[in-house]
PDB file of C-alpha atoms in Angstrom:
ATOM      1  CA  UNK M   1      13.290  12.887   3.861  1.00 85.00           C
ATOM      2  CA  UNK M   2      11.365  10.050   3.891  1.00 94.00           C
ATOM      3  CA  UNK M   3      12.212   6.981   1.544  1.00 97.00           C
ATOM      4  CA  UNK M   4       9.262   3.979   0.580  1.00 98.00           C
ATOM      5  CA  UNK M   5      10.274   0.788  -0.855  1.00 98.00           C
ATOM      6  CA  UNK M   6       7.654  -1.804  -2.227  1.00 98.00           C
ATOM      7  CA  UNK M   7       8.257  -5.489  -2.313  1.00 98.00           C
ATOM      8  CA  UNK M   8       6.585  -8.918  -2.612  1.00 98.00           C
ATOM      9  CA  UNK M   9       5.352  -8.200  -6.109  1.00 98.00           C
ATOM     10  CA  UNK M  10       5.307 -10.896  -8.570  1.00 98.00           C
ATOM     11  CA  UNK M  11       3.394 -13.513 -10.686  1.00 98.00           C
ATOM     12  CA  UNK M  12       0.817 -15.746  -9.380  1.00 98.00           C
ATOM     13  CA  UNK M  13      -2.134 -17.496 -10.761  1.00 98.00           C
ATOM     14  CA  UNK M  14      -5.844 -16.039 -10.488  1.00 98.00           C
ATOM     15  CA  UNK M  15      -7.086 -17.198  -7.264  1.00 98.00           C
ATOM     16  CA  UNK M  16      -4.033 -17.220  -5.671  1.00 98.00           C
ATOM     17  CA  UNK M  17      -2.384 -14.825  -2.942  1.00 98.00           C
ATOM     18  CA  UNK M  18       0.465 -11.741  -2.591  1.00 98.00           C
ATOM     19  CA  UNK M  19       1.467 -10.061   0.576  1.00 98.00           C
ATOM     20  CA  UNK M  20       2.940  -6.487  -0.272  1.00 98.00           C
ATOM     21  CA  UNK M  21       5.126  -4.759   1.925  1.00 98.00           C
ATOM     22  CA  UNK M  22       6.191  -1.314   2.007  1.00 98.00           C
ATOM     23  CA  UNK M  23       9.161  -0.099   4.325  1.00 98.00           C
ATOM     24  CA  UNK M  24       9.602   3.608   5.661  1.00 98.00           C
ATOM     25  CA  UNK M  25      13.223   5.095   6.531  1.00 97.00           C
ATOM     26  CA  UNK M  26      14.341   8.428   7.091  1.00 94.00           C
ATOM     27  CA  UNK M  27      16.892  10.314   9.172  1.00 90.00           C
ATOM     28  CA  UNK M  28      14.217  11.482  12.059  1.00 88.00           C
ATOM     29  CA  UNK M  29      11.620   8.228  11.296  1.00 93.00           C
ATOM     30  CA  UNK M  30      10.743   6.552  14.577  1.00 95.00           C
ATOM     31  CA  UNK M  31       8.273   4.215  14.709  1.00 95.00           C
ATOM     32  CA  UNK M  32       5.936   6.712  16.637  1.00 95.00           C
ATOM     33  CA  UNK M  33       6.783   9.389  14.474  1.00 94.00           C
ATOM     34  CA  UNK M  34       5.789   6.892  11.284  1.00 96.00           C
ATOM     35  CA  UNK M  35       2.466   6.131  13.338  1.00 97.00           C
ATOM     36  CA  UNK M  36       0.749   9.619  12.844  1.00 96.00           C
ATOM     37  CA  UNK M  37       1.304   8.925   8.843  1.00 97.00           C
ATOM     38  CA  UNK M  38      -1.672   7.823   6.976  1.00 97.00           C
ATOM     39  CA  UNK M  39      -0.429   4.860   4.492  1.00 98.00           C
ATOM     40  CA  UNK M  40      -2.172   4.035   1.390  1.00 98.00           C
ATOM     41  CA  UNK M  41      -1.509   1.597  -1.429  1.00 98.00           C
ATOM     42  CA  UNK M  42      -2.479   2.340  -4.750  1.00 98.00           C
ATOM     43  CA  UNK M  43      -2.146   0.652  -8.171  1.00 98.00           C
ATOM     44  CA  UNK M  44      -1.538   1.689 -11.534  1.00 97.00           C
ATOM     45  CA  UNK M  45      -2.191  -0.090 -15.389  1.00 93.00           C
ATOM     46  CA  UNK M  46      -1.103   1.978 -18.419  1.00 88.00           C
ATOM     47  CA  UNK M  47      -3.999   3.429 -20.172  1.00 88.00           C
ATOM     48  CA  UNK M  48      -5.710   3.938 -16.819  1.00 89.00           C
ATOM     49  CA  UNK M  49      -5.758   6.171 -13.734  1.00 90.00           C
ATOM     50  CA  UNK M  50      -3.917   5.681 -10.529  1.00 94.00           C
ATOM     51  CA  UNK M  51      -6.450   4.177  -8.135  1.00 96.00           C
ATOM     52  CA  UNK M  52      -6.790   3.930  -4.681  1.00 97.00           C
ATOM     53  CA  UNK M  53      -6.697   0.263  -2.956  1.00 97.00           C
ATOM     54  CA  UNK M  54      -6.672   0.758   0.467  1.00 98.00           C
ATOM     55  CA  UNK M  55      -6.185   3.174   2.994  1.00 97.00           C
ATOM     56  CA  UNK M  56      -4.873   3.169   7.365  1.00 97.00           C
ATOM     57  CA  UNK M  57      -4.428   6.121   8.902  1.00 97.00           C
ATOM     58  CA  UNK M  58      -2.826   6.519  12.605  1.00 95.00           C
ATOM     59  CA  UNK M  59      -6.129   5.457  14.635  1.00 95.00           C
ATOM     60  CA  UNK M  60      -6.047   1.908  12.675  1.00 95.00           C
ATOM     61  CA  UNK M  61      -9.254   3.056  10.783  1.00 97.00           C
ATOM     62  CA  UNK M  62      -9.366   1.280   7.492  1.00 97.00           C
ATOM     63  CA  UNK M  63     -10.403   2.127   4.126  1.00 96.00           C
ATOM     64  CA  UNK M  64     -11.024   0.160   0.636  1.00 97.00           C
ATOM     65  CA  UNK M  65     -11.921   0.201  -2.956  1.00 96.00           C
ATOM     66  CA  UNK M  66     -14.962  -1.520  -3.957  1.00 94.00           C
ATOM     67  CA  UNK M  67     -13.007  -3.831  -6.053  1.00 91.00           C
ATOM     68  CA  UNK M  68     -10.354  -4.920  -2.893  1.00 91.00           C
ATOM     69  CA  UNK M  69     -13.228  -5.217  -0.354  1.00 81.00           C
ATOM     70  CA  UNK M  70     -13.680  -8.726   1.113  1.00 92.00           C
ATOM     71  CA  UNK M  71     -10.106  -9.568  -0.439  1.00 97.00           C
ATOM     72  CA  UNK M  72      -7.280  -7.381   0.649  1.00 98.00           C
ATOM     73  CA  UNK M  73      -6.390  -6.298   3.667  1.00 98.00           C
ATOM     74  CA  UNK M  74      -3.997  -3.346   4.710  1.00 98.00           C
ATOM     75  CA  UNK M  75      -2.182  -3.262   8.498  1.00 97.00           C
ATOM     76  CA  UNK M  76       0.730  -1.454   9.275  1.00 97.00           C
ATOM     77  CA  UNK M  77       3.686  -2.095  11.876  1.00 97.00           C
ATOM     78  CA  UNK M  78       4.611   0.722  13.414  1.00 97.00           C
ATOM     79  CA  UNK M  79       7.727  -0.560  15.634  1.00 96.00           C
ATOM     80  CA  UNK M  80       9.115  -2.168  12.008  1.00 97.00           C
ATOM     81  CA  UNK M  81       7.709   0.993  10.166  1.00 98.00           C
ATOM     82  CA  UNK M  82       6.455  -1.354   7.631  1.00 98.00           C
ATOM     83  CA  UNK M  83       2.933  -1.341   5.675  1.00 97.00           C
ATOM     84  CA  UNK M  84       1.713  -4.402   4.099  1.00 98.00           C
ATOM     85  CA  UNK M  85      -1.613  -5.091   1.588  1.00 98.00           C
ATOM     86  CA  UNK M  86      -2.499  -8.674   1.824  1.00 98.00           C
ATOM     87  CA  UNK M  87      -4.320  -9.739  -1.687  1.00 98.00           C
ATOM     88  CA  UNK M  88      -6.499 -12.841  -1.747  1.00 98.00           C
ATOM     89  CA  UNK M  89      -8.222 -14.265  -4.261  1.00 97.00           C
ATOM     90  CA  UNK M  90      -6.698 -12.241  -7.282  1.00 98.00           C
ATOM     91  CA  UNK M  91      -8.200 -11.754 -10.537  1.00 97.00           C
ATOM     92  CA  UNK M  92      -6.464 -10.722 -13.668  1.00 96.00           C
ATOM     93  CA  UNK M  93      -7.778  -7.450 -13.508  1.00 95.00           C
ATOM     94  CA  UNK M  94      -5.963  -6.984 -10.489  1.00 96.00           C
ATOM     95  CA  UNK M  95      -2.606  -6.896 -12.634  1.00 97.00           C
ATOM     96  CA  UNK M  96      -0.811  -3.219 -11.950  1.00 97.00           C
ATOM     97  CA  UNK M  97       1.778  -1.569 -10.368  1.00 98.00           C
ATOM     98  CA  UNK M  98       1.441  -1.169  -6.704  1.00 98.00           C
ATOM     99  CA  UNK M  99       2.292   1.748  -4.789  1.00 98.00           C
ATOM    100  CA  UNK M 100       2.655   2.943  -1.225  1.00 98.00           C
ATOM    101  CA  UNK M 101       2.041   6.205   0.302  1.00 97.00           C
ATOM    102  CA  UNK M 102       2.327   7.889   3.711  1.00 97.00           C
ATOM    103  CA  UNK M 103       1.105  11.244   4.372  1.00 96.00           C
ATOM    104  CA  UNK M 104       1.605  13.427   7.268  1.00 94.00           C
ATOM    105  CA  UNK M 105      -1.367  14.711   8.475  1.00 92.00           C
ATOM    106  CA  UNK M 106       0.915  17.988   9.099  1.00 90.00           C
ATOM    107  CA  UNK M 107       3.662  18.095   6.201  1.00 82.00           C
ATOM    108  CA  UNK M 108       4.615  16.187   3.518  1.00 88.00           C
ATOM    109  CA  UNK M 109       3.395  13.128   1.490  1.00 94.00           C
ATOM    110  CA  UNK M 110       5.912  10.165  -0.021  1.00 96.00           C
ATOM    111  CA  UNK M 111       5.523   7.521  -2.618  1.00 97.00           C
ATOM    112  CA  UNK M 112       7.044   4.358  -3.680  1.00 98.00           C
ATOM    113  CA  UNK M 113       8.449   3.320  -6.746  1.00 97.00           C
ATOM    114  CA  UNK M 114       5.969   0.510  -7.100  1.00 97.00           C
ATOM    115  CA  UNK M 115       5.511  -3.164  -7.430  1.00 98.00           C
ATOM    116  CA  UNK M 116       4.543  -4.721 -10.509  1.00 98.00           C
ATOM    117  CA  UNK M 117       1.662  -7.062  -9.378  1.00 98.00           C
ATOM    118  CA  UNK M 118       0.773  -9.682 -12.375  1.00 98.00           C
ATOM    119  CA  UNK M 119      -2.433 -12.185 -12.170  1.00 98.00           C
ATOM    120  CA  UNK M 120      -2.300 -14.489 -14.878  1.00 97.00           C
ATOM    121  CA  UNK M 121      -2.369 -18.803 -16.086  1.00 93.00           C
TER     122      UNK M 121
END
């Protein structure tokens, strides 16, 4: 019902920057329908467990991981029914697979199929 695509993924140098962006669509998808989701981005490295980045949820309350704080930030357009995580200040061990997720605080949860996300010289 409702589709998530990642993008902005890539290579860059440690210290450098990546915006993410995640776009919502779906047959009954408005932008104030998108609003009352929760969105999340979360990251994955094989070997490891799928952690949780950052968080917004439909009263603009934010949420991160100890390891994004001070770095990242998450915002959301509603109107565009876009998410974004910008990354600052990347470290290798940032290198993963990004994902998005929006939840319904009612129904249903979606994910992405990810971004690969690669900090290296």
């Amino acid at each position: 019902q409702v589709q998530l695509v990642e993008s902005g993924g890539g290579l860059v140098q440690p210290g450098g920057s990546l915006r993410l962006s995640c776009a919502a669509s779906g047959t009954l998808l408005t932008g104030t329908m998108f609003s009352i989701y929760t969105v999340r981005w979360f990251r994955h490295t094989p070997g490891k467990q799928r952690d949780l980045v950052a968080s917004v949820d439909k009263d603009g309350r934010t949420n991160y991981a100890d390891s994004a704080n001070n770095r990242f930030i998450i915002s959301r357009d509603n109107d565009k029914k876009t998410m974004y995580l910008q990354m600052n200040s990347l470290k290798p061990e940032d290198s993963a697979v990004y994902y998005c997720n929006a939840v319904h605080p009612y129904g249903n949860g979606y994910w992405g199929r990810g971004t690969r996300v690669t900090v290296s010289s």
